[in-house]
Amino acid sequence: MTAYAAGVLALVVAYMANNAVIVFTKKLFKGP
């Protein structure tokens, strides 16, 4: 795996994780 591929992969993972945190936070504040 090249450094470029690793960087892109890290970026995608960070983006997905950020979206998951946003969705989870919205659900948490809205309640069940």
PDB file of C-alpha atoms in Angstrom:
ATOM      1  CA  MET A   1       0.000   0.000   0.000  1.00  0.00           C
ATOM      2  CA  THR A   2       1.419   3.367  -0.980  1.00  0.00           C
ATOM      3  CA  ALA A   3       1.482   6.372   1.319  1.00  0.00           C
ATOM      4  CA  TYR A   4      -1.080   8.057  -0.947  1.00  0.00           C
ATOM      5  CA  ALA A   5      -3.490   5.122  -0.695  1.00  0.00           C
ATOM      6  CA  ALA A   6      -3.034   5.015   3.074  1.00  0.00           C
ATOM      7  CA  GLY A   7      -3.769   8.751   3.280  1.00  0.00           C
ATOM      8  CA  VAL A   8      -6.931   8.421   1.196  1.00  0.00           C
ATOM      9  CA  LEU A   9      -8.084   5.457   3.263  1.00  0.00           C
ATOM     10  CA  ALA A  10      -7.479   7.362   6.516  1.00  0.00           C
ATOM     11  CA  LEU A  11      -9.440  10.315   5.129  1.00  0.00           C
ATOM     12  CA  VAL A  12     -12.416   8.110   4.201  1.00  0.00           C
ATOM     13  CA  VAL A  13     -12.390   6.389   7.602  1.00  0.00           C
ATOM     14  CA  ALA A  14     -12.235   9.751   9.394  1.00  0.00           C
ATOM     15  CA  TYR A  15     -15.117  11.072   7.253  1.00  0.00           C
ATOM     16  CA  MET A  16     -17.296   8.039   7.992  1.00  0.00           C
ATOM     17  CA  ALA A  17     -16.473   8.184  11.697  1.00  0.00           C
ATOM     18  CA  ASN A  18     -17.340  11.894  11.786  1.00  0.00           C
ATOM     19  CA  ASN A  19     -20.714  11.243  10.124  1.00  0.00           C
ATOM     20  CA  ALA A  20     -21.446   8.435  12.593  1.00  0.00           C
ATOM     21  CA  VAL A  21     -20.686  10.740  15.534  1.00  0.00           C
ATOM     22  CA  ILE A  22     -22.976  13.449  14.120  1.00  0.00           C
ATOM     23  CA  VAL A  23     -25.856  10.987  13.601  1.00  0.00           C
ATOM     24  CA  PHE A  24     -25.356   9.477  17.065  1.00  0.00           C
ATOM     25  CA  THR A  25     -25.249  12.922  18.694  1.00  0.00           C
ATOM     26  CA  LYS A  26     -28.450  14.017  16.944  1.00  0.00           C
ATOM     27  CA  LYS A  27     -30.248  10.861  18.098  1.00  0.00           C
ATOM     28  CA  LEU A  28     -28.888  11.356  21.614  1.00  0.00           C
ATOM     29  CA  PHE A  29     -30.198  14.930  21.871  1.00  0.00           C
ATOM     30  CA  LYS A  30     -33.558  14.167  20.250  1.00  0.00           C
ATOM     31  CA  GLY A  31     -34.109  11.205  22.529  1.00  0.00           C
ATOM     32  CA  PRO A  32     -35.839   7.909  21.621  1.00  0.00           C
TER      33      PRO A  32
END
